[in-house]
Coordinates of C-alpha atoms in Angstrom, one line a residue:
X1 CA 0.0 0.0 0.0
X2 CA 2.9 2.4 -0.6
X3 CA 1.0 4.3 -3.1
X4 CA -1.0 5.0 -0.5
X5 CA 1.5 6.4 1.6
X6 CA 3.1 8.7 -1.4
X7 CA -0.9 10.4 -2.2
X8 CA -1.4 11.0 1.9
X9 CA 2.7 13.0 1.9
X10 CA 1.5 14.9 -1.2
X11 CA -1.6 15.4 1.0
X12 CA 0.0 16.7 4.4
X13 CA 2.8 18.4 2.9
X14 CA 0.6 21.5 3.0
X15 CA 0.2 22.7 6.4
X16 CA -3.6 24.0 6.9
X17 CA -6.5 22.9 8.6
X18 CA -7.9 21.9 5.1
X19 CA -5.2 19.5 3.8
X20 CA -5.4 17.3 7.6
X21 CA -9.4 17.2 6.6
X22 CA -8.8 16.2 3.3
X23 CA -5.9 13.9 4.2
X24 CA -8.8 12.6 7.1
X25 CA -11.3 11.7 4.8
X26 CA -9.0 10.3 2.0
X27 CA -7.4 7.6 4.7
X28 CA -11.2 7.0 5.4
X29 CA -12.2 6.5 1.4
X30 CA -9.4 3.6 1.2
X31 CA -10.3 2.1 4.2
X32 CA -13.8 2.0 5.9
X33 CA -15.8 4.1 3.1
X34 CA -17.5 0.7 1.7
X35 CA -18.6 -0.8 5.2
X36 CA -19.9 2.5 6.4
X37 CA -21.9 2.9 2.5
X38 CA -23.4 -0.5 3.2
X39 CA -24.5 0.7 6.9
X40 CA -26.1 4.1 6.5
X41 CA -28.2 2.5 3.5
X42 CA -28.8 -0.3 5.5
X43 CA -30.2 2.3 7.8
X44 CA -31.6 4.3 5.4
X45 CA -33.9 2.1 4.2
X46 CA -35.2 0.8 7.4
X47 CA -36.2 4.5 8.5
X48 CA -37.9 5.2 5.0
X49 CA -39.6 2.2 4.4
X50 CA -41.0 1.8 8.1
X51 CA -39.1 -1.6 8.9
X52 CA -40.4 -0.5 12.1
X53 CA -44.1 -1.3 11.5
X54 CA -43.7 -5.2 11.3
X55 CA -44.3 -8.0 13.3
X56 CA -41.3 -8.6 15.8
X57 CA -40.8 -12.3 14.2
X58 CA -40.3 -10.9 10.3
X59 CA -38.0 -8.1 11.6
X60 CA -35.9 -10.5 13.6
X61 CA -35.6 -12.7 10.6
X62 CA -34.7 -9.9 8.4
X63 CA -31.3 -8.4 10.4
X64 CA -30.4 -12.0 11.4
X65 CA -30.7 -12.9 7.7
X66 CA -28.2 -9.9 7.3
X67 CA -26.2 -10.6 9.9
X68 CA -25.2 -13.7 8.9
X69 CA -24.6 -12.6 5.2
X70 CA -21.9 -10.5 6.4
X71 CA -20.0 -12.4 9.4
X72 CA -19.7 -16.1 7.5
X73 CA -19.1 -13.9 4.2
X74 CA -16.0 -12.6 6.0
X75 CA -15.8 -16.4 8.0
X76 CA -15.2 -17.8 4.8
X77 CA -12.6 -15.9 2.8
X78 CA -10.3 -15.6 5.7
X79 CA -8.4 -18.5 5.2
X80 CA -7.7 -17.8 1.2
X81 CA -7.2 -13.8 1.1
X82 CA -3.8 -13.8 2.8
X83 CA -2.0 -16.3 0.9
X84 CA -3.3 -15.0 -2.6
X85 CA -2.5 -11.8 -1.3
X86 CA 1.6 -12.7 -0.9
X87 CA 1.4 -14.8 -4.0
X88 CA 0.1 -12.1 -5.8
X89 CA 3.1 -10.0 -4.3
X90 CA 5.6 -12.5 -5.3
X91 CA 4.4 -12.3 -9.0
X92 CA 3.9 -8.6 -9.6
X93 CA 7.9 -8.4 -8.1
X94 CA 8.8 -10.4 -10.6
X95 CA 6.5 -8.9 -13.2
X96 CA 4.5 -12.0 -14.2
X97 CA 1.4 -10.4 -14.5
X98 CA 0.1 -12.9 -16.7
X99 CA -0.4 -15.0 -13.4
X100 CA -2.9 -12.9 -11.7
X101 CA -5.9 -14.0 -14.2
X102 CA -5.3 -17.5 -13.3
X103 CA -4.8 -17.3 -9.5
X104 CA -7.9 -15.5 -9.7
X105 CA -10.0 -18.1 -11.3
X106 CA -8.1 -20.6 -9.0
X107 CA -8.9 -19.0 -5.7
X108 CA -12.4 -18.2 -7.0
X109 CA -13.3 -21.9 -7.7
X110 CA -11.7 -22.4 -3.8
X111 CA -14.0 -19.8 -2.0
X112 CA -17.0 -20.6 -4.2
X113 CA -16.5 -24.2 -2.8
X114 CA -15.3 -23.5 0.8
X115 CA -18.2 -20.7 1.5
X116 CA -20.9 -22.6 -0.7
X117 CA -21.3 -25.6 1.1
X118 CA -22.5 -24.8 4.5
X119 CA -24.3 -22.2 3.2
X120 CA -26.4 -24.9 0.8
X121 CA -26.8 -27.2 4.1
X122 CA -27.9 -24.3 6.2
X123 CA -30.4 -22.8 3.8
X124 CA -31.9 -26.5 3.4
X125 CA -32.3 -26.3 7.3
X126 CA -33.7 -23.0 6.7
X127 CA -36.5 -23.9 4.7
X128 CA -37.1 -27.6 5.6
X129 CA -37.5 -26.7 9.9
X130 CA -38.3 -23.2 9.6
X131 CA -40.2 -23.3 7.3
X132 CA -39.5 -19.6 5.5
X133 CA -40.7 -19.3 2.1
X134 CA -38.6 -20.3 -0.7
X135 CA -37.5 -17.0 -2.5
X136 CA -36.7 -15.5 0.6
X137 CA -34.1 -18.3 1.7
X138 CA -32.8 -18.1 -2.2
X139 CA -32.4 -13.9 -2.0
X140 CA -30.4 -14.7 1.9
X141 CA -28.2 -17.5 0.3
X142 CA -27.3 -15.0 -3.0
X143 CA -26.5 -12.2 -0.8
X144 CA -24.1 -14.1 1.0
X145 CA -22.5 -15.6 -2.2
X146 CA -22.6 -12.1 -3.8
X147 CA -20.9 -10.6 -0.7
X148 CA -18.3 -13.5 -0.8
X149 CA -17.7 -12.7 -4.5
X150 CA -16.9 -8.3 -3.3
X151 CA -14.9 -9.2 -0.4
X152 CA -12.9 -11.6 -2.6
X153 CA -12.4 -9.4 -5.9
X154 CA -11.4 -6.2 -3.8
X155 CA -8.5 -8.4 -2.9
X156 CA -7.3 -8.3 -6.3
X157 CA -8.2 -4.6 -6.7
X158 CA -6.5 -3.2 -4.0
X159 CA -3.2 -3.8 -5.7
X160 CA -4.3 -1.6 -8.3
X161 CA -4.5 1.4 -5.2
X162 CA -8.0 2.5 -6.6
X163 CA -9.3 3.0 -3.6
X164 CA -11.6 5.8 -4.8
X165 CA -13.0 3.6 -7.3
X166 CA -13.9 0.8 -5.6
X167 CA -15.9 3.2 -3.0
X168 CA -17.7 4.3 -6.0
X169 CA -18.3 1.0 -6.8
X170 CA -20.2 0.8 -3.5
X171 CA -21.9 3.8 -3.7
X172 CA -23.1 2.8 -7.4
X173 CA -24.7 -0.4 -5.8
X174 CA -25.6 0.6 -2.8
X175 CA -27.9 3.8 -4.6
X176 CA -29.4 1.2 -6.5
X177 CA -30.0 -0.8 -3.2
X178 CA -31.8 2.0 -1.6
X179 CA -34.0 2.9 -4.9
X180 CA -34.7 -0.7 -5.9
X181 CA -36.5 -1.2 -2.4
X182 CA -38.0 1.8 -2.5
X183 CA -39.9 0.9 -6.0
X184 CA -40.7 -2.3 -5.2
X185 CA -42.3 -0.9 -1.7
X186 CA -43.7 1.9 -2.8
X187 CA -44.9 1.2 -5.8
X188 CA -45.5 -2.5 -6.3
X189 CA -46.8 -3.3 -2.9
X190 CA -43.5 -5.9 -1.7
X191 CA -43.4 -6.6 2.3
X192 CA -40.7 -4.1 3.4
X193 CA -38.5 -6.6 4.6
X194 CA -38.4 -8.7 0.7
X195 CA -37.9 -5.2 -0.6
X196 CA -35.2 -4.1 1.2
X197 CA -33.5 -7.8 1.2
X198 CA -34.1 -7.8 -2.6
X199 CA -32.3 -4.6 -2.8
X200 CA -29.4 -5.2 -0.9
X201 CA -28.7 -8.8 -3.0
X202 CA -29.2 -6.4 -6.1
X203 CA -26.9 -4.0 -5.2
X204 CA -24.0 -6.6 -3.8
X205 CA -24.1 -8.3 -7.3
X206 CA -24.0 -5.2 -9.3
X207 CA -20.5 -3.9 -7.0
X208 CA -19.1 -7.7 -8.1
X209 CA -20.1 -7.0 -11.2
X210 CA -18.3 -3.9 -11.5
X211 CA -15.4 -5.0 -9.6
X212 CA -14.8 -8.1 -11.9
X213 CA -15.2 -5.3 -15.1
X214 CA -12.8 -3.5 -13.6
X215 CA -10.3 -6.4 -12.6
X216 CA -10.5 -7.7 -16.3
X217 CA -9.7 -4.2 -17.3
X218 CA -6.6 -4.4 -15.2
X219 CA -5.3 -7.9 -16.0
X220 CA -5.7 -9.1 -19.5
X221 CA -3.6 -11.5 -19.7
X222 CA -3.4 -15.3 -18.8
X223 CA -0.6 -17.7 -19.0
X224 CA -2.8 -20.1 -18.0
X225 CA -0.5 -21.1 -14.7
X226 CA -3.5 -22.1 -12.8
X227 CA -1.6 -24.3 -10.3
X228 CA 1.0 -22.1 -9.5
X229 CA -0.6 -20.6 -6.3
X230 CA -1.7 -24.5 -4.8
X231 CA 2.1 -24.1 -3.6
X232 CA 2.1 -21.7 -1.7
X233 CA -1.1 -22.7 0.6
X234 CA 1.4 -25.5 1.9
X235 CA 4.7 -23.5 2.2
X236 CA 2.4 -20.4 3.9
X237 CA 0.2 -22.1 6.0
X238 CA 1.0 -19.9 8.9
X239 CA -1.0 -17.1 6.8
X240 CA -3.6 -19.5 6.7
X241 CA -4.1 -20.1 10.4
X242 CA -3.1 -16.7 11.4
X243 CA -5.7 -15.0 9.3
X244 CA -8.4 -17.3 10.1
X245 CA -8.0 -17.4 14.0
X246 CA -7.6 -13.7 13.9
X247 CA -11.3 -13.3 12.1
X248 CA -12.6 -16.4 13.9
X249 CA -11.4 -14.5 17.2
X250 CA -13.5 -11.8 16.0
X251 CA -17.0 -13.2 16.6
X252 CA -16.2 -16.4 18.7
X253 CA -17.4 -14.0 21.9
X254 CA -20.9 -13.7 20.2
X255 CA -20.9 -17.5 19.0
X256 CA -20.6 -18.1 22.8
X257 CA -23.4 -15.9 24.2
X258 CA -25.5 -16.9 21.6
X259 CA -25.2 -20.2 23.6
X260 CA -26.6 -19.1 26.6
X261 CA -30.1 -18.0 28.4
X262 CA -29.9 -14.7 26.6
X263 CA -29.9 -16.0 23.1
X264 CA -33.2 -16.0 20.4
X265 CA -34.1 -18.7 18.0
X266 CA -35.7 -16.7 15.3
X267 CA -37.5 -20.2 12.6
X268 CA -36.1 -22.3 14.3
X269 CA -32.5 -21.9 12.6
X270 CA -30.9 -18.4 13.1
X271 CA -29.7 -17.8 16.6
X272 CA -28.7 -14.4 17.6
X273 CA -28.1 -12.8 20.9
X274 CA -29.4 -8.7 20.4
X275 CA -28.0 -7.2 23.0
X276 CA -25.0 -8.3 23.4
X277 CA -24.5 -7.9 19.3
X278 CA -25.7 -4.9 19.5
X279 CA -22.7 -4.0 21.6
X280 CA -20.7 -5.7 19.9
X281 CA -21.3 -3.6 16.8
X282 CA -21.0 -0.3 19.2
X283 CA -18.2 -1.0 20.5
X284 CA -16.4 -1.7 16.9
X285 CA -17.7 1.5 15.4
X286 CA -16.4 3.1 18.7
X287 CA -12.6 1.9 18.2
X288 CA -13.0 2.1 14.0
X289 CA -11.1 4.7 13.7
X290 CA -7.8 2.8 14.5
X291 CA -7.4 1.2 11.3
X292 CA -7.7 4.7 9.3
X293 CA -4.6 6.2 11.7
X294 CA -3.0 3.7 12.1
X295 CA -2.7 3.2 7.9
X296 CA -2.1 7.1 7.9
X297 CA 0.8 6.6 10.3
X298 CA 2.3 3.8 8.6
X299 CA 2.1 4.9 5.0
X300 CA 3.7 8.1 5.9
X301 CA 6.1 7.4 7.9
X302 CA 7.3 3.7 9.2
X303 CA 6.9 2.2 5.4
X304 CA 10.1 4.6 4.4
X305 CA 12.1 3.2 7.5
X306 CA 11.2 0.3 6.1
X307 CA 12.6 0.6 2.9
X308 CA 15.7 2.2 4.2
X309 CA 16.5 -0.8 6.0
X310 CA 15.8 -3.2 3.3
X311 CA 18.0 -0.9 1.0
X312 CA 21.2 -1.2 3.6
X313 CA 21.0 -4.7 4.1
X314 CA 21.4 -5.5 0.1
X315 CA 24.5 -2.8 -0.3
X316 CA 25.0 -0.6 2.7
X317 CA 27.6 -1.0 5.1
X318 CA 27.5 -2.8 9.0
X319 CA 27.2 0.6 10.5
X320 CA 24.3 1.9 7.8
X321 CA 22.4 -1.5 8.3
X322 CA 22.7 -1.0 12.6
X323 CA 21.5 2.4 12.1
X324 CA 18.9 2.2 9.9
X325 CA 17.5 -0.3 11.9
X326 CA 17.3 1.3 15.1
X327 CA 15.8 4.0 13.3
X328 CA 13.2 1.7 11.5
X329 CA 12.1 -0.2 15.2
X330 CA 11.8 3.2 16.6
X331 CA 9.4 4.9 14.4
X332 CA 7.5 1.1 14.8
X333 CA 7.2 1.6 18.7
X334 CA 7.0 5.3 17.7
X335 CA 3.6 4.8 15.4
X336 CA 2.4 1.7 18.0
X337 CA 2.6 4.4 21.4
X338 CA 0.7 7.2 18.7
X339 CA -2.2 4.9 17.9
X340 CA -2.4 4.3 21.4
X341 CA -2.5 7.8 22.6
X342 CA -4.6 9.1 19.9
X343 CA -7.3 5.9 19.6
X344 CA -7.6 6.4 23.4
X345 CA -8.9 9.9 23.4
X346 CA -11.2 8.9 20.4
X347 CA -12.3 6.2 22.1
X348 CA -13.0 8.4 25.1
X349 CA -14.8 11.0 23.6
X350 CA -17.0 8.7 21.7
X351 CA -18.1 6.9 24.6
X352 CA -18.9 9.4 26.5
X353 CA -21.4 11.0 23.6
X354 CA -22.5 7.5 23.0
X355 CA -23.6 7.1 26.6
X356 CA -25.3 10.2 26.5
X357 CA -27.4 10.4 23.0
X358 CA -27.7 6.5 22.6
X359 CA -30.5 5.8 25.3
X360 CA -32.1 8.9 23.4
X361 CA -32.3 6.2 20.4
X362 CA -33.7 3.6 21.9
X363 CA -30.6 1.9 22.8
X364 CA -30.4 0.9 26.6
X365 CA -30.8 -1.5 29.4
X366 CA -28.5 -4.7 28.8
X367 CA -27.1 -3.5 25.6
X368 CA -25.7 -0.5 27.3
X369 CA -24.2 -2.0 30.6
X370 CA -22.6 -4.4 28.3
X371 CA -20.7 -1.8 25.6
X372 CA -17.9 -0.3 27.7
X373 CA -16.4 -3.6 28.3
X374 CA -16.3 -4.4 25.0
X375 CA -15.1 -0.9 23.9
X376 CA -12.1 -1.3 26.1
X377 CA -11.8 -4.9 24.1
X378 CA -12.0 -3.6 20.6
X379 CA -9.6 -0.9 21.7
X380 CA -7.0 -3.3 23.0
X381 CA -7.7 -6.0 19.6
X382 CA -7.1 -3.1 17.3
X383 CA -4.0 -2.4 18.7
X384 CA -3.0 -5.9 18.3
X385 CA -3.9 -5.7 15.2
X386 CA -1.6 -3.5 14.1
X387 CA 1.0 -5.6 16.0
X388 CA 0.4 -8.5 13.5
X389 CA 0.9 -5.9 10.4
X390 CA 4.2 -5.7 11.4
X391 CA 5.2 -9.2 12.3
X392 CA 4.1 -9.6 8.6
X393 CA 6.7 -7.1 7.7
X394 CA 9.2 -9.1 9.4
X395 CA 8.1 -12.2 7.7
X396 CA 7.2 -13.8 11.3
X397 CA 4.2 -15.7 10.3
X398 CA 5.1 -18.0 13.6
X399 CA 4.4 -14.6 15.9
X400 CA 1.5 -13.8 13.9
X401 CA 0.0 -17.4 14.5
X402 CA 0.9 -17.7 17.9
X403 CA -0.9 -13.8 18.3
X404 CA -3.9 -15.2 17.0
X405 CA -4.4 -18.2 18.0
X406 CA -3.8 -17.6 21.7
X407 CA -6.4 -14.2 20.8
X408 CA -8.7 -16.8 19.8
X409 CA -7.8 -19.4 22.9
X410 CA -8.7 -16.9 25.5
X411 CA -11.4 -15.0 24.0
X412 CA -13.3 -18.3 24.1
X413 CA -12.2 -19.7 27.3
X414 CA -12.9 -16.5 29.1
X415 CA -15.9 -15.6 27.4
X416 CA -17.5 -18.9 28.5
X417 CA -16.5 -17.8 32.0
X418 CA -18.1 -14.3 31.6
X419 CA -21.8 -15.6 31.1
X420 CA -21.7 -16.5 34.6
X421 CA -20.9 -12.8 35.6
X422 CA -22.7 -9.9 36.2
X423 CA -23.5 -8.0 32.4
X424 CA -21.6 -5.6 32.9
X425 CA -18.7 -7.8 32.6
X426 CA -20.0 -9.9 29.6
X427 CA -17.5 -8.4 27.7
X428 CA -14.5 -9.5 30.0
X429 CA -13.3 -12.2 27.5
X430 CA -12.8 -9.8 24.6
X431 CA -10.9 -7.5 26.9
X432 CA -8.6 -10.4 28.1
X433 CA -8.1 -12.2 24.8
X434 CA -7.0 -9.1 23.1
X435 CA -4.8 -8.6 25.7
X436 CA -3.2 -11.7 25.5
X437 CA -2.8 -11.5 22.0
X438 CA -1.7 -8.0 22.4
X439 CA 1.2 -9.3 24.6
X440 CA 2.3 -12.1 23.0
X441 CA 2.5 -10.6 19.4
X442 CA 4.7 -7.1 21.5
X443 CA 6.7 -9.7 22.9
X444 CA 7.4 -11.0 19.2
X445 CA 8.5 -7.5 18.0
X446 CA 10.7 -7.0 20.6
X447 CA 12.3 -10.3 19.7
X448 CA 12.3 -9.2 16.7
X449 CA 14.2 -6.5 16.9
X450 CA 16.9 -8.5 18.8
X451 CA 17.6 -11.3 16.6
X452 CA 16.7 -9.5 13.0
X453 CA 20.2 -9.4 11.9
X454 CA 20.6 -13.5 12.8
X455 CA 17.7 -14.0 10.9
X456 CA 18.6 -11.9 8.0
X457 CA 21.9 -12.6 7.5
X458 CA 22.1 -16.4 9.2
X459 CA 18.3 -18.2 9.0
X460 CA 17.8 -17.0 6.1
X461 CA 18.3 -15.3 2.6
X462 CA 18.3 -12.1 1.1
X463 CA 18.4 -13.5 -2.8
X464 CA 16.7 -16.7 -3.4
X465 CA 19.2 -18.9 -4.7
X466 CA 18.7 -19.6 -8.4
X467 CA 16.4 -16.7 -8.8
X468 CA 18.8 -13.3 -7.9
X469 CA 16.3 -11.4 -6.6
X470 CA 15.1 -10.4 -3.0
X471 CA 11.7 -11.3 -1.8
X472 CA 9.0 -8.6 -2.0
X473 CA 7.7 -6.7 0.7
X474 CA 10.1 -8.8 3.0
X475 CA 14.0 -8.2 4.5
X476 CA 14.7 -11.5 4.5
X477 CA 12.8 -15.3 3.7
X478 CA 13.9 -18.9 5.8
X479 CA 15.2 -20.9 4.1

């Protein structure tokens, strides 16, 4: 994402209050513009179309029918994104472009399969036991394959850096979400709910639609190599387990108070938990803001460390390569202690007004006493997060499974422990797990930054042998 980087220094470089704005709401365009989009029409909709007005039973089925588009969506294409991601930064180093058609295809065929199946059995479950009509289980199981299909192809656009473009994308479908319900509502008599789930399966297939356009617009070509990514699922596994852990970790909180007293049954197949989602979803919006600093921070400032360093080991000299390394792990503890600081008094403020204006909205009770424990646990887990960016920038995928995995380990175990609290300590297991994870994958860095010049110049290679080149994106691979 280093274009990124060189459009937000173009950005800052003129001090005014303007260019920080601008620079503000560019970092948000290429990184949470499409989930907000989908949100506020989401929202939209509901508010215009007087979702309000039906029975508790259909409205229940509708957001549970949404909800589960978008968490097993995202469930699913975990395990695939992050190794197509470093293939596909292998191959553009070495300028085979005529691979990325084929990996394409190949992971395509691999998430079609991997997120298709359960989806088949559950919608059979769906409509055998809960009896919901036929169409309505068909326009739930296309929205999740359509979302599947987004998620995966912005993958391959976001090496492009078109950021803006695939926003518009969103904006495109999500317009004709919100105007397709409306006509079928308003003017052909649908149930609100069909309308508005019609509408959003609509609009999901017309942003793949685009997206794909726009991918075979980028990448022509196709040498036809459509084996050539199967290798590295087995030499990367670690992304594998890392990435899915991390995302697994990211709802297996919910997955466990949907297991207890609390949780609804909603025909008899979707189970939810509304408070304590609702929180949930509070307390992420709360702590948002991380990722859009934290890619400001590191785009403008730690990624050119980075390079430095990478450019001293291949020709520089023992004291340029010891020197730009301390420089390069300071501005990472430098940018990890600034999300901190600044996330925190986000985090504040926005509590504080939440606690104030949300009980205005309807919001309260349980949902409430639960949300500032899991605000402190998103704000910990973001953190993290950006952790594990950076043990990927060291090429320790054994840090970055270890991070997650333990994440995921005691987010579970000490969930299960929580139901027996008191609420307001629901959220004690997402507060802890992060933690954990937080500390182990620190603990890594630190490491890290001890032993980088035994793995650079004794674990491992700088040039693959045979190939003369160094790997992308990486100081050094194992051997």
């Amino acid at each position: 994402m280093a274009g990124i980087g060189i459009r937000l220094n173009k950005i800052y470089s003129k001090e005014s209050i303007f260019t920080k704005l601008f620079g503000f709401g560019y970092s948000v365009v290429v990184t949470i513009a499409p989930m907000l989009i989908i949100i506020a029409v989401i929202v939209l909709m509901q508010l215009v179309l007087g979702f309000s007005s039906l029975d508790y039973v259909t409205r229940e089925l509708y957001a549970c029918t949404v909800l589960y588009i978008f968490i097993f969506a995202l469930l699913t294409a975990s395990p695939f994104n992050a190794v197509i991601s470093r293939y596909m930064s292998d191959i553009i180093y070495e300028e085979k472009y005529e691979d990325i058609a084929p990996c394409f295809y190949t992971g395509l065929i691999m998430n079609t399969i991997f997120s298709f199946i359960p989806a088949l059995l559950f919608c059979i479950h769906e409509y055998k036991v809960g009896g919901v009509n036929i169409w309505y289980v068909f326009a739930g199981f296309a929205g999740y394959m359509c979302l599947m299909f987004t998620f995966y192809i912005m993958l391959y656009l976001s090496i492009c850096k078109d950021y803006k473009k695939i926003s518009l994308f969103y904006i495109i479908g999500m317009i004709v979400t919100f105007l397709l319900a409306c006509i079928l509502y308003f003017f052909f008599g649908v149930r609100c709910d069909i309308a508005m789930l019609v509408g959003l399966v609509v609009g999901l297939f017309i942003i793949a639609m685009l997206e794909y356009a726009q991918f075979r617009q980028y990448f022509k070509t196709n040498s036809g190599n459509y084996f050539g990514v199967l290798p590295y699922f087995a030499k990367y596994w670690q992304l594998v387990v890392a990435n899915f852990f991390y995302i697994f970790g990211l709802y297996v909180h919910n997955f466990v108070f949907w297991n207890t007293d609390m949780k609804m049954i909603v025909v008899k197949s979707f189970v939810c938990n509304q408070p304590y989602d609702m929180a949930s979803c509070l307390a992420m919006f709360t702590n948002i803001t991380s990722s859009v600093i934290f890619l400001t921070r590191v785009e403008m400032y730690f990624h050119d460390r980075y390079k430095r360093y990478s450019e001293a080991v291949i020709g520089g000299r023992g004291m340029d390569i010891t020197r730009a390394k301390q420089r390069m792990f300071r501005q990472l503890m430098e940018e990890v202690m600034t999300l901190a600081r600044v996330q925190f008094i986000v985090t504040t403020v926005i509590f504080l007004i939440a606690m104030i204006i949300l009980p205005r909205l309807g919001f309260g009770g349980t949902t409430l006493r639960i949300y500032p424990c899991l605000a402190a646990g998103y704000y910990i887990l973001f953190l993290m997060y950006a952790i594990i960016i950076f043990l990927y920038y060291f090429n320790d995928l054994a840090g970055a499974v270890m991070t997650s995995v333990s994440f995921f380990i005691a987010t579970l175990f000490f969930s299960i422990l929580a139901t027996k609290l008191p609420v307001i300590w629901y959220g004690i297991g997402m507060v802890i797990g992060a933690f954990v994870g937080f500390s182990i994958a620190y603990y890594r860095i630190r490491r890290m930054e001890k032993t980088l010049d035994i793995h650079v110049f004794c674990s491992g290679s700088i040039l693959k042998k045979g190939k003369g080149r160094m790997p992308s994106n990486l100081v050094y691979e194992r051997n």
